[in-house]
Coordinates of C-alpha atoms and ligand atoms in Angstrom, one line a residue:
M1 CA 0.2 0.2 0.1
P2 CA 2.5 2.7 -1.2
C3 CA 0.3 5.8 0.2
T4 CA -1.6 4.6 2.8
V5 CA -4.9 7.7 4.5
I6 CA -6.1 6.6 7.8
A7 CA -8.6 8.3 9.0
G8 CA -11.6 7.6 11.8
G9 CA -15.4 6.9 10.6
F10 CA -17.7 8.0 13.8
W11 CA -16.5 10.6 16.2
G12 CA -12.8 9.5 17.4
D13 CA -11.0 7.0 19.7
E14 CA -11.9 3.9 17.1
G15 CA -8.7 2.5 17.2
K16 CA -6.3 4.3 14.4
G17 CA -3.5 4.0 16.6
K18 CA -3.2 0.1 17.0
I19 CA -4.1 -0.3 12.9
I20 CA -1.2 2.2 12.6
S21 CA 1.1 0.7 14.8
Y22 CA 0.1 -2.8 13.0
L23 CA 1.0 -1.1 9.5
A24 CA 4.2 0.2 10.6
L25 CA 5.2 -2.9 12.0
K26 CA 3.9 -5.2 9.3
D27 CA 4.1 -3.2 5.8
K28 CA 7.4 -1.9 7.3
L29 CA 6.3 1.4 6.6
D30 CA 8.7 4.2 5.6
F31 CA 7.2 7.6 6.2
C32 CA 4.4 8.0 8.7
V33 CA 3.2 12.0 8.9
R34 CA 0.7 13.3 11.9
T35 CA -1.8 15.3 10.9
G36 CA -4.0 17.0 13.3
S37 CA -3.3 18.6 16.9
V38 CA -3.3 17.6 20.6
N39 CA -6.9 17.1 21.5
A40 CA -6.4 13.6 20.1
A41 CA -4.6 10.9 21.8
H42 CA -3.7 7.7 19.5
T43 CA -3.3 4.4 22.1
I44 CA -0.6 1.8 21.0
W45 CA 0.3 -1.3 22.9
F46 CA 3.9 -2.2 22.0
E47 CA 6.1 -4.7 23.5
G48 CA 4.1 -4.9 27.1
K49 CA 3.7 -1.1 27.5
R50 CA 1.2 1.7 26.6
Y51 CA 1.5 4.8 24.8
A52 CA -0.8 7.4 24.2
L53 CA 0.0 9.8 22.1
H54 CA -1.0 13.6 21.1
A55 CA 2.2 14.5 18.9
V56 CA 4.0 11.9 17.7
P57 CA 2.9 9.7 14.5
G58 CA 2.1 6.4 15.6
G59 CA 4.5 4.8 12.8
F60 CA 6.8 5.2 15.8
V61 CA 7.1 1.4 16.8
N62 CA 9.1 0.8 13.4
G63 CA 12.5 1.8 14.4
K64 CA 13.1 3.0 10.8
C65 CA 10.3 5.0 9.8
R66 CA 10.6 8.5 9.4
L67 CA 8.0 10.5 11.5
L68 CA 6.6 14.0 10.1
I69 CA 4.5 16.5 11.4
G70 CA 2.4 18.5 8.8
A71 CA 2.1 22.1 7.5
G72 CA -1.6 21.8 8.8
A73 CA -1.0 20.4 12.0
N74 CA -1.3 22.7 15.2
V75 CA 1.8 21.9 17.5
H76 CA 1.9 21.9 21.3
V77 CA 5.7 21.8 21.8
A78 CA 6.0 21.3 25.6
Q79 CA 4.3 17.5 24.8
F80 CA 6.2 17.3 21.5
F81 CA 9.2 17.4 23.2
K82 CA 7.5 15.2 26.3
E83 CA 6.5 12.7 23.4
V84 CA 9.8 12.5 22.1
E85 CA 11.8 11.7 25.1
E86 CA 9.2 8.8 26.1
T87 CA 9.6 7.0 22.4
G88 CA 13.0 7.9 22.0
V89 CA 12.8 9.0 18.1
K90 CA 14.8 12.3 18.1
S91 CA 17.1 11.6 15.8
R92 CA 14.2 10.6 13.0
V93 CA 11.3 13.0 14.0
A94 CA 10.5 16.4 12.1
I95 CA 8.1 18.7 11.9
D96 CA 7.4 21.2 8.8
S97 CA 8.6 24.7 9.5
Q98 CA 4.7 26.4 8.6
A99 CA 2.8 24.0 11.4
S100 CA 1.0 26.1 14.1
I101 CA 1.9 26.6 17.3
I102 CA -1.2 25.8 19.9
E103 CA 0.0 27.7 24.2
E104 CA -1.1 27.4 27.4
K105 CA -3.2 30.9 26.6
H106 CA -5.5 28.5 24.4
S107 CA -5.9 26.2 26.7
A108 CA -7.2 28.8 28.9
Q109 CA -9.2 30.2 26.3
D110 CA -11.0 27.0 25.6
K111 CA -11.5 26.1 29.2
S112 CA -12.9 29.7 29.9
S113 CA -15.2 29.8 27.2
E114 CA -19.4 29.0 28.2
H115 CA -19.8 28.8 24.3
L116 CA -16.6 25.5 24.0
K117 CA -17.0 24.1 28.0
G118 CA -21.1 23.3 26.1
L119 CA -19.7 21.6 23.4
G120 CA -17.6 19.4 26.2
T121 CA -14.0 20.1 24.3
T122 CA -11.0 18.3 25.7
G123 CA -9.8 21.7 26.7
W124 CA -6.6 21.5 25.1
G125 CA -7.2 24.7 23.2
V126 CA -7.4 23.5 19.1
G127 CA -10.4 25.5 18.8
P128 CA -8.8 28.6 19.4
A129 CA -5.3 28.1 18.3
V130 CA -7.1 27.0 15.0
E131 CA -9.3 30.6 15.0
E132 CA -5.2 32.6 15.6
R133 CA -4.2 30.7 12.4
V134 CA -7.2 31.7 10.5
R135 CA -6.8 35.3 12.0
R136 CA -3.2 35.3 11.0
T137 CA -1.5 35.7 14.1
A138 CA -0.3 32.3 15.2
K139 CA 3.3 31.2 16.0
L140 CA 4.1 28.7 13.4
A141 CA 6.6 26.1 14.2
R142 CA 9.8 28.2 12.6
D143 CA 9.0 31.0 14.9
I144 CA 9.9 28.2 18.2
P145 CA 13.8 28.3 18.6
E146 CA 13.8 24.7 19.9
L147 CA 12.1 23.6 17.3
K148 CA 15.1 24.7 15.2
P149 CA 16.5 21.4 14.0
Y150 CA 13.3 19.9 13.7
L151 CA 12.6 21.9 10.6
T152 CA 11.2 20.4 7.4
D153 CA 9.4 20.6 4.4
V154 CA 7.1 18.0 4.8
A155 CA 5.5 18.1 1.9
M156 CA 8.7 17.4 0.4
E157 CA 9.6 15.0 1.4
T158 CA 6.9 13.2 1.4
N159 CA 5.5 13.5 -2.1
Q160 CA 9.9 12.3 -2.9
A161 CA 8.9 8.9 -0.8
I162 CA 6.1 8.9 -2.8
D163 CA 7.8 9.2 -5.8
A164 CA 10.7 6.8 -5.0
D165 CA 7.9 3.9 -3.7
K166 CA 7.9 4.5 -0.2
E167 CA 5.8 3.1 2.2
V168 CA 3.9 6.4 3.4
L169 CA 0.8 6.3 5.7
L170 CA -1.2 9.7 6.4
E171 CA -2.0 9.6 9.9
G172 CA -5.6 11.4 10.5
T173 CA -6.9 11.9 14.0
Q174 CA -10.6 12.3 15.1
G175 CA -13.2 10.7 13.3
L176 CA -16.1 12.0 10.2
L177 CA -18.7 12.5 12.4
L178 CA -16.2 14.7 14.5
S179 CA -15.6 16.9 11.0
L180 CA -16.2 20.9 11.5
F181 CA -17.8 20.4 7.8
H182 CA -19.3 16.8 7.5
G183 CA -19.8 16.1 11.3
T184 CA -22.6 16.9 14.2
Y185 CA -21.5 20.5 14.0
P186 CA -21.6 22.8 16.7
Y187 CA -20.5 19.7 18.7
V188 CA -17.5 18.9 16.2
T189 CA -13.6 19.6 16.6
G190 CA -12.0 22.9 14.9
R191 CA -11.1 21.4 11.5
D192 CA -11.9 19.0 9.2
T193 CA -11.4 15.1 9.9
S194 CA -11.6 13.5 6.2
A195 CA -9.2 12.3 4.1
S196 CA -9.0 14.3 1.8
A197 CA -8.3 17.0 4.6
I198 CA -5.6 14.8 5.8
C199 CA -4.6 15.0 2.8
S200 CA -4.1 18.1 2.7
E201 CA -2.7 18.6 6.2
A202 CA 0.2 16.7 5.0
G203 CA 1.0 18.4 1.4
V204 CA -0.3 15.5 -0.7
G205 CA -2.5 15.9 -3.9
P206 CA -5.4 13.5 -3.8
T207 CA -4.1 11.9 -6.9
R208 CA -0.9 10.4 -4.8
V209 CA -2.8 7.8 -2.7
D210 CA -3.3 4.0 -2.9
E211 CA -5.7 3.7 0.2
V212 CA -7.9 5.3 2.3
V213 CA -8.2 2.8 5.6
L214 CA -11.2 3.8 7.7
V215 CA -11.6 3.0 10.9
F216 CA -14.6 2.0 12.8
K217 CA -14.5 0.6 16.0
S218 CA -17.0 -3.1 16.6
F219 CA -19.2 -0.7 18.7
V220 CA -19.5 3.4 18.2
T221 CA -17.9 5.9 21.3
R222 CA -18.2 9.5 21.8
V223 CA -16.8 11.5 24.3
G224 CA -18.3 14.8 25.0
T225 CA -21.6 16.5 24.3
G226 CA -23.7 16.4 21.0
P227 CA -26.0 13.7 19.9
L228 CA -25.2 9.6 19.7
P229 CA -28.5 7.6 18.4
G230 CA -29.2 4.5 20.2
E231 CA -27.0 5.3 23.0
I232 CA -27.1 2.7 26.2
S233 CA -26.7 4.4 29.6
K234 CA -23.3 3.9 31.6
E235 CA -24.8 0.9 33.1
E236 CA -25.4 -0.9 29.9
A237 CA -22.0 -0.3 28.6
V238 CA -20.0 -1.5 31.3
K239 CA -22.5 -5.0 31.6
R240 CA -21.3 -5.1 27.6
G241 CA -17.7 -5.0 27.8
W242 CA -17.5 -1.4 26.2
F243 CA -17.4 0.9 28.7
E244 CA -13.9 3.3 28.1
T245 CA -12.9 6.4 29.6
A246 CA -10.7 8.9 27.0
A247 CA -6.9 8.1 26.4
G248 CA -6.2 11.9 26.6
T249 CA -8.8 13.2 29.2
S250 CA -9.6 10.5 31.0
R251 CA -13.9 11.6 30.5
D252 CA -16.6 8.5 30.6
R253 CA -16.8 7.7 27.0
R254 CA -20.6 7.5 25.7
S255 CA -21.5 4.5 24.0
A256 CA -24.5 3.1 21.3
P257 CA -24.2 0.2 19.0
F258 CA -22.3 -0.1 15.6
N259 CA -24.1 2.7 13.0
F260 CA -24.5 1.2 9.4
E261 CA -25.7 4.6 8.2
L262 CA -23.6 6.5 9.7
A263 CA -20.7 3.9 8.9
R264 CA -22.0 3.9 5.0
K265 CA -21.8 7.7 4.8
A266 CA -18.3 8.2 6.5
A267 CA -17.3 5.4 3.6
I268 CA -18.5 7.4 1.0
I269 CA -17.3 11.1 2.1
N270 CA -14.1 9.4 2.7
G271 CA -13.6 7.5 -0.5
A272 CA -12.5 4.2 1.4
T273 CA -11.0 2.0 -0.1
R274 CA -10.4 -0.6 2.3
L275 CA -12.3 -0.9 6.1
A276 CA -10.2 -2.2 9.8
L277 CA -13.1 -3.5 12.5
T278 CA -11.0 -3.1 16.2
K279 CA -12.1 -4.1 18.9
L280 CA -14.5 -7.1 17.4
D281 CA -13.5 -9.3 20.7
C282 CA -15.9 -7.1 22.9
V283 CA -18.6 -7.5 20.5
F284 CA -17.8 -11.5 19.8
P285 CA -15.7 -12.3 23.5
E286 CA -14.8 -15.6 21.3
C287 CA -12.6 -13.8 18.8
K288 CA -10.3 -12.3 21.6
G289 CA -6.7 -12.9 20.6
M290 CA -7.3 -14.8 17.3
R291 CA -4.8 -13.5 14.1
V292 CA -6.9 -16.1 10.9
S293 CA -10.5 -15.3 9.9
E294 CA -11.6 -18.7 9.4
Q295 CA -11.6 -19.4 13.6
L296 CA -14.2 -16.5 13.7
P297 CA -17.4 -17.2 15.1
A298 CA -20.6 -17.1 12.5
E299 CA -22.4 -14.7 14.6
A300 CA -19.1 -12.4 14.0
K301 CA -19.0 -13.2 10.9
Q302 CA -22.7 -12.2 9.9
F303 CA -21.4 -8.4 11.6
I304 CA -18.5 -8.5 9.3
E305 CA -20.5 -9.2 6.0
R306 CA -23.5 -6.8 7.1
V307 CA -20.9 -3.9 7.5
E308 CA -19.0 -4.9 4.1
E309 CA -22.2 -5.0 2.1
E310 CA -23.9 -1.7 3.5
T311 CA -21.1 -0.1 3.2
S312 CA -19.6 -2.0 -0.4
V313 CA -15.8 -1.4 1.0
P314 CA -14.3 -4.7 2.3
V315 CA -13.1 -4.8 5.7
S316 CA -9.3 -5.7 5.6
F317 CA -8.5 -5.3 9.3
I318 CA -9.8 -7.1 12.3
G319 CA -9.1 -6.2 16.0
T320 CA -9.0 -9.2 18.4
G321 CA -7.0 -7.3 21.7
P322 CA -4.9 -4.3 22.1
D323 CA -1.6 -5.5 21.0
A324 CA -0.6 -4.2 17.5
L325 CA -0.6 -8.2 16.0
D326 CA -3.7 -9.1 17.8
L327 CA -5.4 -8.4 14.4
I328 CA -6.6 -10.3 11.3
D329 CA -5.9 -8.8 8.0
R330 CA -8.1 -10.0 5.2
R331 CA -5.8 -8.6 2.5
G332 CA -4.7 -12.2 1.2
Ligands
IMP430 P1 -11.7 20.0 21.1 O1 -11.4 19.3 19.6 O2 -11.2 19.9 22.2 O3 -12.3 21.3 20.5 O4 -13.2 19.3 21.0 C1 -14.6 19.2 20.0 C2 -15.5 17.9 20.3 O5 -14.0 17.0 20.0 C3 -15.5 17.3 21.3 O6 -16.7 16.6 21.9 C4 -14.1 16.3 22.3 O7 -14.3 15.1 22.7 C5 -14.0 15.8 20.7 N1 -12.9 15.2 20.4 C6 -11.5 16.0 19.8 N2 -10.7 15.0 20.1 C7 -11.3 14.1 20.5 C8 -10.1 13.2 20.4 O8 -8.7 12.6 19.7 N3 -11.4 11.5 19.9 C9 -12.4 11.9 20.6 N4 -13.1 13.2 20.8 C10 -12.9 14.3 20.2
MG431 MG1 -7.5 8.8 21.0

């Protein structure tokens, strides 16, 4: 899959980090380009350790993968350095000199705005930081002295990598239903989260992309306020094994059964060529840890078939446990 975009299909937290880490190892990713900002936490289990990454691209699990942060991204300098240290990627991570900077004042503005509080934002300040960028008064990565050694031209590096047939992954954040354009406005994040926007933030044209992998969890979760069709109570979620807390903010995640209609919409708008279905073991516990399709129980197979029928996109990856390699790869 030379140039692949990874996008979320619902309200984020679908398990994009897990799919990225699997591809990084299995497909030997050469480049992984992160977009978005610190509001998103991508959870990755690697060698028995859990990482919740807000800045460093998920491809870090492959020690040979170049890690880039695109021009459209919005960088929290302290969080970036904290994660570079934690993941030990100093020699292979870089930021586009035009990425914008999110500062403490943005977080303070986010937390003190009644309107933003009402939307249940993460409080990192991404909305106010993006506002400042739109006003063209934001600081960029090139304005921060500590970032000097890390600056690069991400669009050029990435396009050259695609020209050279390297394995390139563009890492999206959140999910389609949190998109500023296509989501449940005003209960959305401060940017478009669709595959096209991910390309745009990285600086890669639509004709250069080979695959769009759209990630769904086998049930739906949402943090913050806004509609969630078919929402179940926290008690019921606990009973079903679906109750989660947010990797970034520790807030309770609300939950609902898988939504075929919304999945179809997300597949269309993202132009998905493949789907990933994570946490199948939380809906069908017998699937836990399985790594081959044939073993799946009939009920789970029926569910996967229905997802494929309703979206007209093949389910190529099935998550059966937290580790990067707890996965059924159906690419054949
Ligand atoms: P903001 O992105 O912090 O402005 O928050 C706006 C909405 O997006 C809130 O409902 C947040 O809970 C949600 N949100 C932002 N980032 C994530 C994420 O990474 N996962 C899930 N929800 C998110
Ligand atoms: Mg998350």
